Coordinates of N, CA and C in Angstrom, one line a residue:
M1 N 97.1 159.6 62.1 CA 97.4 160.0 63.5 C 96.8 161.4 63.7
D2 N 96.2 161.7 64.8 CA 95.6 163.0 65.1 C 96.7 163.9 65.7
V3 N 97.2 164.8 64.9 CA 98.3 165.7 65.3 C 98.0 166.5 66.5
S4 N 96.7 166.8 66.7 CA 96.3 167.7 67.8 C 96.5 166.9 69.1
K5 N 96.5 165.6 69.1 CA 96.7 164.8 70.3 C 98.1 164.3 70.5
S6 N 98.8 164.2 69.4 CA 100.1 163.6 69.4 C 101.2 164.6 69.1
K7 N 101.9 165.1 70.1 CA 102.9 166.1 69.9 C 104.3 165.7 70.2
H8 N 104.5 164.5 70.6 CA 105.9 164.1 71.0 C 106.4 162.9 70.2
A9 N 107.6 163.0 69.7 CA 108.2 161.9 68.9 C 109.7 161.8 69.4
I10 N 110.1 160.5 69.5 CA 111.5 160.2 69.9 C 112.1 159.5 68.7
I11 N 113.2 159.9 68.2 CA 113.9 159.3 67.1 C 115.2 158.8 67.5
Y12 N 115.4 157.5 67.4 CA 116.7 156.9 67.7 C 117.4 156.6 66.4
Y13 N 118.7 156.9 66.4 CA 119.5 156.6 65.2 C 120.8 155.9 65.6
M14 N 121.2 155.0 64.7 CA 122.6 154.4 64.8 C 123.2 154.8 63.5
S15 N 124.4 155.4 63.6 CA 125.1 155.9 62.4 C 126.6 155.8 62.5
G16 N 127.2 155.4 61.4 CA 128.7 155.3 61.4 C 129.3 156.5 60.7
T17 N 128.8 156.8 59.4 CA 129.4 157.9 58.6 C 128.4 159.0 58.5
G18 N 127.2 159.0 59.1 CA 126.3 160.1 59.1 C 125.1 159.9 58.3
N19 N 125.0 158.9 57.5 CA 123.8 158.7 56.6 C 122.5 158.6 57.4
S20 N 122.5 157.7 58.4 CA 121.3 157.4 59.1 C 121.0 158.6 60.0
Y21 N 122.0 159.3 60.5 CA 121.8 160.5 61.3 C 121.1 161.5 60.4
R22 N 121.5 161.7 59.2 CA 120.8 162.6 58.3 C 119.3 162.2 58.1
L23 N 119.0 160.9 58.0 CA 117.6 160.5 57.8 C 116.8 160.8 59.1
A24 N 117.5 160.6 60.3 CA 116.8 161.0 61.5 C 116.5 162.5 61.6
C25 N 117.4 163.3 61.1 CA 117.2 164.8 61.1 C 116.2 165.2 60.1
F26 N 116.1 164.5 58.9 CA 115.1 164.8 57.9 C 113.7 164.5 58.5
A27 N 113.6 163.3 59.2 CA 112.3 163.0 59.9 C 112.0 164.0 60.9
G28 N 113.0 164.3 61.8 CA 112.7 165.3 62.8 C 112.3 166.7 62.3
S29 N 112.9 167.1 61.2 CA 112.5 168.4 60.7 C 111.1 168.4 60.2
E30 N 110.6 167.3 59.5 CA 109.3 167.2 59.1 C 108.3 167.2 60.2
L31 N 108.6 166.4 61.3 CA 107.8 166.3 62.4 C 107.6 167.7 63.1
K32 N 108.7 168.4 63.2 CA 108.6 169.8 63.7 C 107.6 170.6 63.0
K33 N 107.6 170.5 61.7 CA 106.7 171.3 60.8 C 105.3 170.9 61.2
L34 N 105.1 169.7 61.6 CA 103.7 169.2 61.9 C 103.4 169.4 63.4
G35 N 104.2 170.1 64.1 CA 103.9 170.5 65.4 C 104.4 169.6 66.5
F36 N 105.2 168.7 66.2 CA 105.7 167.7 67.2 C 106.9 168.3 68.0
Q37 N 107.0 168.0 69.2 CA 108.2 168.1 70.0 C 109.0 166.8 69.8
I38 N 110.3 167.0 69.4 CA 111.1 165.8 69.0 C 112.3 165.7 69.9
N39 N 112.8 164.5 70.0 CA 114.0 164.1 70.7 C 114.8 163.2 69.8
I40 N 115.9 163.7 69.2 CA 116.8 162.8 68.4 C 117.9 162.3 69.2
Q41 N 118.1 161.0 69.3 CA 119.0 160.4 70.3 C 119.8 159.3 69.7
S42 N 121.1 159.2 69.9 CA 121.9 158.1 69.4 C 121.6 156.9 70.2
T43 N 121.5 155.7 69.6 CA 121.3 154.5 70.3 C 122.4 154.2 71.3
R44 N 123.6 154.7 71.1 CA 124.7 154.4 71.9 C 124.7 155.1 73.2
S45 N 123.9 156.1 73.4 CA 123.8 156.9 74.6 C 122.4 156.9 75.1
A46 N 121.6 156.0 74.6 CA 120.1 156.0 74.9 C 119.8 155.2 76.1
D47 N 118.7 155.6 76.7 CA 118.1 154.8 77.8 C 116.6 154.6 77.5
P48 N 116.3 153.7 76.5 CA 114.9 153.7 76.0 C 113.9 153.3 77.1
V49 N 114.2 152.6 78.1 CA 113.2 152.3 79.1 C 112.7 153.5 79.8
H50 N 113.5 154.5 80.0 CA 113.1 155.7 80.7 C 112.8 156.9 79.7
E51 N 113.2 156.8 78.5 CA 113.0 157.8 77.5 C 111.8 157.7 76.7
I52 N 111.4 156.5 76.4 CA 110.2 156.3 75.5 C 108.9 156.4 76.4
P53 N 108.1 157.4 76.1 CA 106.9 157.7 76.9 C 105.9 156.6 76.8
V54 N 105.0 156.5 77.7 CA 103.8 155.6 77.6 C 102.6 156.4 77.0
G55 N 102.0 155.8 76.1 CA 100.8 156.4 75.5 C 100.7 156.1 74.0
A56 N 99.5 155.9 73.6 CA 99.2 155.5 72.2 C 99.4 156.7 71.2
D57 N 99.4 157.9 71.8 CA 99.5 159.1 70.9 C 100.9 159.6 70.6
H58 N 101.9 158.9 71.1 CA 103.3 159.2 70.8 C 103.8 158.5 69.6
L59 N 105.0 158.9 69.1 CA 105.6 158.2 67.9 C 107.0 157.9 68.2
L60 N 107.4 156.7 67.8 CA 108.8 156.2 67.9 C 109.3 156.0 66.4
V61 N 110.5 156.6 66.1 CA 111.1 156.4 64.8 C 112.5 155.8 65.0
L62 N 112.9 154.7 64.3 CA 114.2 154.2 64.3 C 114.9 154.4 63.0
A63 N 116.2 154.9 63.0 CA 116.9 155.1 61.8 C 118.3 154.3 61.9
F64 N 118.6 153.5 60.9 CA 119.9 152.7 61.0 C 120.4 152.4 59.6
P65 N 121.6 152.0 59.5 CA 122.2 151.6 58.2 C 121.9 150.2 57.9
A66 N 122.1 149.8 56.6 CA 122.0 148.4 56.2 C 123.4 147.8 56.3
H67 N 123.5 146.7 57.0 CA 124.8 145.9 57.1 C 124.5 144.5 56.7
G68 N 125.2 144.0 55.7 CA 125.0 142.6 55.2 C 123.6 142.4 54.8
F69 N 122.9 143.3 54.2 CA 121.5 143.2 53.7 C 120.5 143.0 54.8
T70 N 120.8 143.5 56.0 CA 119.9 143.5 57.1 C 120.3 144.6 58.1
L71 N 119.7 144.6 59.3 CA 120.1 145.6 60.3 C 121.4 145.2 61.0
P72 N 122.1 146.2 61.5 CA 123.4 145.9 62.2 C 123.1 145.1 63.5
W73 N 124.1 144.4 63.9 CA 124.0 143.6 65.2 C 123.8 144.6 66.4
E74 N 124.4 145.7 66.3 CA 124.3 146.7 67.4 C 122.8 147.2 67.5
M75 N 122.2 147.4 66.3 CA 120.8 147.8 66.3 C 119.9 146.7 66.8
L76 N 120.2 145.4 66.5 CA 119.5 144.3 67.0 C 119.5 144.2 68.5
K77 N 120.6 144.5 69.1 CA 120.7 144.5 70.5 C 119.9 145.6 71.1
F78 N 119.9 146.8 70.4 CA 119.1 147.9 70.9 C 117.7 147.6 70.9
L79 N 117.2 146.9 69.9 CA 115.8 146.5 69.9 C 115.4 145.7 71.1
W80 N 116.3 144.9 71.5 CA 116.0 144.1 72.7 C 115.7 145.0 73.9
R81 N 116.4 146.1 74.0 CA 116.3 147.0 75.1 C 115.0 147.9 75.1
I82 N 114.4 148.0 74.0 CA 113.2 148.8 73.9 C 112.1 148.2 74.7
P83 N 111.4 149.0 75.6 CA 110.4 148.4 76.4 C 109.1 148.2 75.6
A84 N 108.2 147.4 76.1 CA 106.9 147.2 75.5 C 106.1 148.5 75.6
R85 N 105.4 148.9 74.6 CA 104.5 150.0 74.6 C 103.3 149.7 73.8
K86 N 102.2 149.4 74.5 CA 101.0 149.0 73.8 C 100.4 150.1 73.0
S87 N 100.2 149.8 71.7 CA 99.5 150.7 70.7 C 100.3 152.0 70.4
M88 N 101.5 152.2 70.8 CA 102.3 153.4 70.5 C 102.7 153.2 69.0
K89 N 102.6 154.3 68.2 CA 102.9 154.3 66.8 C 104.4 154.3 66.6
A90 N 104.9 153.6 65.5 CA 106.3 153.6 65.2 C 106.6 153.5 63.7
A91 N 107.8 153.8 63.3 CA 108.2 153.7 61.9 C 109.7 153.4 61.9
C92 N 110.2 152.7 60.8 CA 111.6 152.3 60.7 C 112.1 152.9 59.4
L93 N 113.3 153.5 59.5 CA 114.1 154.0 58.4 C 115.4 153.3 58.2
A94 N 115.7 152.8 57.1 CA 117.1 152.3 56.8 C 117.8 153.0 55.7
S95 N 119.0 153.4 55.9 CA 119.8 154.0 54.9 C 120.6 152.9 54.1
R96 N 120.5 153.0 52.8 CA 121.2 152.0 52.0 C 122.1 152.7 51.0
G97 N 123.3 152.2 50.8 CA 124.3 152.9 50.0 C 123.9 152.9 48.5
S98 N 124.0 154.0 47.9 CA 123.6 154.1 46.4 C 124.7 154.9 45.7
L99 N 124.7 154.8 44.4 CA 125.6 155.5 43.5 C 124.8 156.3 42.5
K100 N 125.4 157.4 42.0 CA 124.8 158.2 41.0 C 125.7 158.1 39.7
A101 N 125.1 157.5 38.6 CA 125.8 157.3 37.4 C 125.1 158.2 36.3
G102 N 125.7 159.3 35.9 CA 125.0 160.2 35.0 C 123.7 160.8 35.7
H103 N 122.6 160.6 35.1 CA 121.3 161.0 35.6 C 120.6 160.0 36.4
I104 N 121.2 158.8 36.6 CA 120.6 157.6 37.2 C 121.1 157.4 38.6
I105 N 120.3 157.2 39.6 CA 120.7 156.8 40.9 C 120.5 155.3 41.0
I106 N 121.6 154.6 41.2 CA 121.6 153.2 41.4 C 121.2 152.8 42.8
P107 N 120.1 152.2 43.1 CA 119.7 152.0 44.5 C 120.5 150.9 45.2
G108 N 120.6 151.1 46.5 CA 121.3 150.1 47.3 C 120.3 149.1 47.7
M109 N 120.6 148.4 48.8 CA 119.7 147.3 49.3 C 119.8 147.2 50.8
S110 N 118.7 147.3 51.5 CA 118.8 147.1 53.0 C 118.2 145.7 53.3
G111 N 117.6 145.1 52.3 CA 117.2 143.7 52.5 C 116.1 143.5 53.6
S112 N 116.4 142.7 54.6 CA 115.4 142.4 55.6 C 115.5 143.3 56.8
G113 N 116.3 144.3 56.8 CA 116.6 145.2 57.9 C 115.3 145.9 58.5
T114 N 114.6 146.5 57.6 CA 113.4 147.3 58.1 C 112.3 146.3 58.6
F115 N 112.2 145.2 57.9 CA 111.1 144.2 58.3 C 111.4 143.5 59.7
V116 N 112.7 143.2 59.9 CA 113.1 142.6 61.2 C 112.8 143.6 62.3
S117 N 113.2 144.8 62.1 CA 113.0 145.8 63.2 C 111.6 146.1 63.4
A118 N 110.8 146.1 62.3 CA 109.3 146.3 62.5 C 108.7 145.1 63.2
L119 N 109.2 143.9 63.0 CA 108.7 142.7 63.7 C 109.0 142.8 65.2
F120 N 110.2 143.2 65.5 CA 110.5 143.3 66.9 C 109.6 144.3 67.6
L121 N 109.4 145.5 67.0 CA 108.5 146.5 67.6 C 107.0 146.0 67.7
W122 N 106.6 145.3 66.7 CA 105.2 144.7 66.7 C 105.0 143.8 67.9
L123 N 106.0 142.9 68.1 CA 106.0 142.0 69.2 C 106.0 142.7 70.5
K124 N 106.5 143.9 70.6 CA 106.5 144.7 71.8 C 105.3 145.5 72.0
G125 N 104.3 145.4 71.1 CA 103.0 146.1 71.2 C 102.9 147.4 70.4
F126 N 104.0 147.8 69.7 CA 103.9 149.0 68.8 C 103.0 148.8 67.6
R127 N 102.4 149.9 67.1 CA 101.7 149.9 65.9 C 102.6 150.5 64.8
V128 N 103.3 149.6 64.0 CA 104.2 150.1 63.1 C 103.5 150.6 61.8
Q129 N 103.6 151.9 61.6 CA 102.9 152.6 60.5 C 103.5 152.4 59.2
G130 N 104.8 152.1 59.1 CA 105.4 151.9 57.8 C 106.9 151.7 58.0
V131 N 107.5 151.3 56.9 CA 109.0 151.2 56.8 C 109.5 151.8 55.5
L132 N 110.7 152.3 55.6 CA 111.3 152.9 54.4 C 112.8 152.6 54.3
S133 N 113.2 152.1 53.2 CA 114.6 151.9 52.9 C 115.0 153.0 51.9
Q134 N 115.9 153.9 52.3 CA 116.2 155.1 51.5 C 117.6 155.1 51.0
N135 N 117.8 155.5 49.7 CA 119.1 155.7 49.2 C 119.8 156.8 49.8
M136 N 121.1 156.6 50.2 CA 122.0 157.6 50.6 C 123.4 157.3 50.0
P137 N 124.3 158.3 50.0 CA 125.6 158.1 49.4 C 126.3 156.8 49.9
S138 N 126.8 156.0 49.0 CA 127.5 154.8 49.4 C 128.8 155.1 50.1
N139 N 129.1 154.4 51.2 CA 130.4 154.6 51.8 C 131.3 153.3 51.7
W140 N 130.9 152.4 50.8 CA 131.6 151.1 50.6 C 132.7 151.4 49.5
C141 N 133.6 152.2 49.9 CA 134.6 152.7 48.9 C 135.7 151.7 48.6
T142 N 135.7 150.6 49.2 CA 136.7 149.5 48.8 C 136.2 148.8 47.5
V143 N 135.0 149.0 47.1 CA 134.5 148.3 45.9 C 134.1 149.2 44.8
H144 N 134.1 150.5 45.0 CA 133.8 151.5 44.0 C 134.5 152.8 44.2
P145 N 134.7 153.6 43.2 CA 135.4 154.9 43.3 C 134.6 155.8 44.2
I146 N 135.3 156.7 44.9 CA 134.6 157.7 45.7 C 133.9 158.7 44.8
Q147 N 132.7 158.9 45.1 CA 131.9 159.9 44.3 C 132.2 161.3 44.7
K148 N 131.9 162.2 43.7 CA 132.1 163.6 44.0 C 130.9 164.3 44.8
R149 N 131.2 165.4 45.3 CA 130.3 166.1 46.2 C 128.9 166.4 45.5
P150 N 128.9 166.8 44.3 CA 127.6 167.1 43.6 C 126.7 165.8 43.5
Q151 N 127.4 164.7 43.3 CA 126.6 163.4 43.2 C 126.0 163.1 44.6
H152 N 126.8 163.3 45.6 CA 126.3 163.1 47.0 C 125.1 164.0 47.3
H153 N 125.2 165.3 46.9 CA 124.2 166.3 47.2 C 122.9 165.9 46.5
T154 N 123.0 165.4 45.3 CA 121.7 165.0 44.6 C 121.0 163.9 45.3
I155 N 121.8 162.9 45.7 CA 121.2 161.7 46.4 C 120.6 162.2 47.8
I156 N 121.3 163.1 48.5 CA 120.8 163.5 49.8 C 119.6 164.4 49.7
E157 N 119.5 165.2 48.6 CA 118.3 166.1 48.4 C 117.1 165.2 48.1
K158 N 117.3 164.2 47.3 CA 116.2 163.3 47.0 C 115.7 162.6 48.3
A159 N 116.7 162.2 49.1 CA 116.4 161.5 50.3 C 115.6 162.4 51.3
N160 N 115.9 163.6 51.4 CA 115.2 164.6 52.2 C 113.7 164.6 51.8
K161 N 113.5 164.8 50.5 CA 112.1 164.9 50.0 C 111.3 163.6 50.3
R162 N 112.0 162.4 50.1 CA 111.3 161.1 50.2 C 111.0 160.9 51.7
V163 N 111.9 161.2 52.6 CA 111.7 160.9 54.0 C 110.6 161.9 54.5
S164 N 110.6 163.1 54.0 CA 109.5 164.1 54.4 C 108.2 163.6 54.0
R165 N 108.1 163.0 52.8 CA 106.8 162.5 52.3 C 106.4 161.3 53.1
F166 N 107.3 160.4 53.4 CA 107.1 159.2 54.3 C 106.5 159.6 55.6
I167 N 107.1 160.6 56.3 CA 106.7 161.1 57.6 C 105.2 161.6 57.5
R168 N 105.0 162.5 56.5 CA 103.7 163.0 56.3 C 102.6 161.9 56.1
N169 N 103.0 160.9 55.4 CA 102.0 159.8 55.1 C 101.7 159.1 56.4
I170 N 102.7 158.8 57.2 CA 102.3 158.0 58.4 C 101.6 158.8 59.4
I171 N 101.9 160.2 59.4 CA 101.2 161.0 60.3 C 99.7 161.2 59.9
E172 N 99.4 161.1 58.7 CA 98.1 161.2 58.2 C 97.4 159.9 58.1
T173 N 98.0 158.9 58.8 CA 97.4 157.5 58.9 C 97.4 156.7 57.6
R174 N 98.2 157.2 56.6 CA 98.3 156.4 55.4 C 99.6 155.5 55.6
R175 N 99.4 154.3 55.9 CA 100.5 153.4 56.2 C 101.3 153.2 55.0
E176 N 102.7 153.0 55.1 CA 103.5 152.8 54.0 C 104.1 151.3 54.1
W177 N 103.4 150.4 53.6 CA 103.8 149.0 53.6 C 103.9 148.5 52.2
F178 N 102.8 148.6 51.5 CA 102.7 148.0 50.2 C 103.2 148.9 49.1
T179 N 104.5 149.1 49.0 CA 105.1 149.9 48.0 C 106.1 149.1 47.1
L180 N 106.4 149.5 45.9 CA 107.4 148.8 45.1 C 108.7 148.7 45.8
N181 N 109.1 149.8 46.5 CA 110.4 149.8 47.2 C 110.4 148.7 48.2
N182 N 109.4 148.6 49.0 CA 109.3 147.5 50.0 C 109.2 146.1 49.4
L183 N 108.6 146.0 48.3 CA 108.5 144.7 47.6 C 109.9 144.3 47.1
Y184 N 110.6 145.2 46.6 CA 112.0 145.0 46.1 C 112.9 144.5 47.3
E185 N 112.8 145.2 48.4 CA 113.6 144.9 49.6 C 113.1 143.5 50.2
F186 N 111.8 143.2 50.2 CA 111.4 142.0 50.8 C 111.9 140.8 50.0
I187 N 111.8 140.9 48.6 CA 112.2 139.8 47.8 C 113.7 139.5 48.0
F188 N 114.5 140.5 47.9 CA 115.9 140.3 48.0 C 116.3 140.0 49.4
G189 N 115.6 140.5 50.4 CA 115.9 140.2 51.8 C 115.7 138.8 52.1
V190 N 114.6 138.2 51.5 CA 114.4 136.7 51.7 C 115.5 135.9 51.0
L191 N 115.8 136.3 49.7 CA 116.8 135.6 48.9 C 118.2 135.6 49.6
L192 N 118.5 136.8 50.2 CA 119.8 137.0 50.8 C 119.9 136.7 52.3
L193 N 118.8 136.1 52.8 CA 118.7 135.9 54.3 C 119.9 135.0 54.8
P194 N 120.3 134.0 54.1 CA 121.5 133.2 54.6 C 122.8 134.1 54.7
V195 N 123.0 135.0 53.8 CA 124.1 135.9 53.8 C 124.0 136.9 55.0
S196 N 122.7 137.3 55.3 CA 122.5 138.2 56.4 C 122.7 137.5 57.7
V197 N 122.3 136.3 57.9 CA 122.4 135.6 59.1 C 123.9 135.3 59.4
A198 N 124.7 135.0 58.3 CA 126.1 134.7 58.4 C 126.8 136.0 58.8
Y199 N 126.4 137.1 58.2 CA 127.0 138.4 58.5 C 126.8 138.8 60.0
L200 N 125.5 138.6 60.5 CA 125.2 138.9 61.9 C 126.1 138.1 62.8
Y201 N 126.3 136.8 62.5 CA 127.1 135.9 63.3 C 128.6 136.3 63.3
I202 N 129.1 136.7 62.1 CA 130.5 137.0 62.0 C 130.8 138.5 62.4
G203 N 129.9 139.4 62.0 CA 130.1 140.8 62.2 C 129.8 141.3 63.6
R204 N 129.1 140.5 64.4 CA 128.8 141.0 65.8 C 130.1 141.2 66.6

């Protein structure tokens, strides 16, 4: 993307405990460094028809959590509300719950979430530059002990660096599709698709 021509980005986030909001802020901070004017907006108070500008030189970023190894029902409904924007660039970020055990960060899984959201945007005319599923502190505390603050900080710091690198890559027109992270998510997203469909039906 030519930064000299593209100076506006809108970032929509859906967040329950703050993980996806952090990803949105990380993305916004990096875009500011690259000279973008940004608007970070919650999906719950958004009016995408009037807020998303028309023009191929703008950027749309979506940030949301993984629910049932896919995107949340609320995010799916928001995608329906996004207007068609021919050739406008876009990117999708999903937060997935992870744990730190010793020096190892155990990755979470967003499954099909980023790919489904990217498909919706592509059908509406967007040019999706890439998708990223990013580890963030797990909030599924009914199935594991609550982790301590230093463990959370380590995961969050790594997420900040990874999201910043992702944003720089898509701005420099290096698309982020064929990565080991996305391959991992795609394989398990397909395998767990029945679980995801059931979750969307029950969890809505």
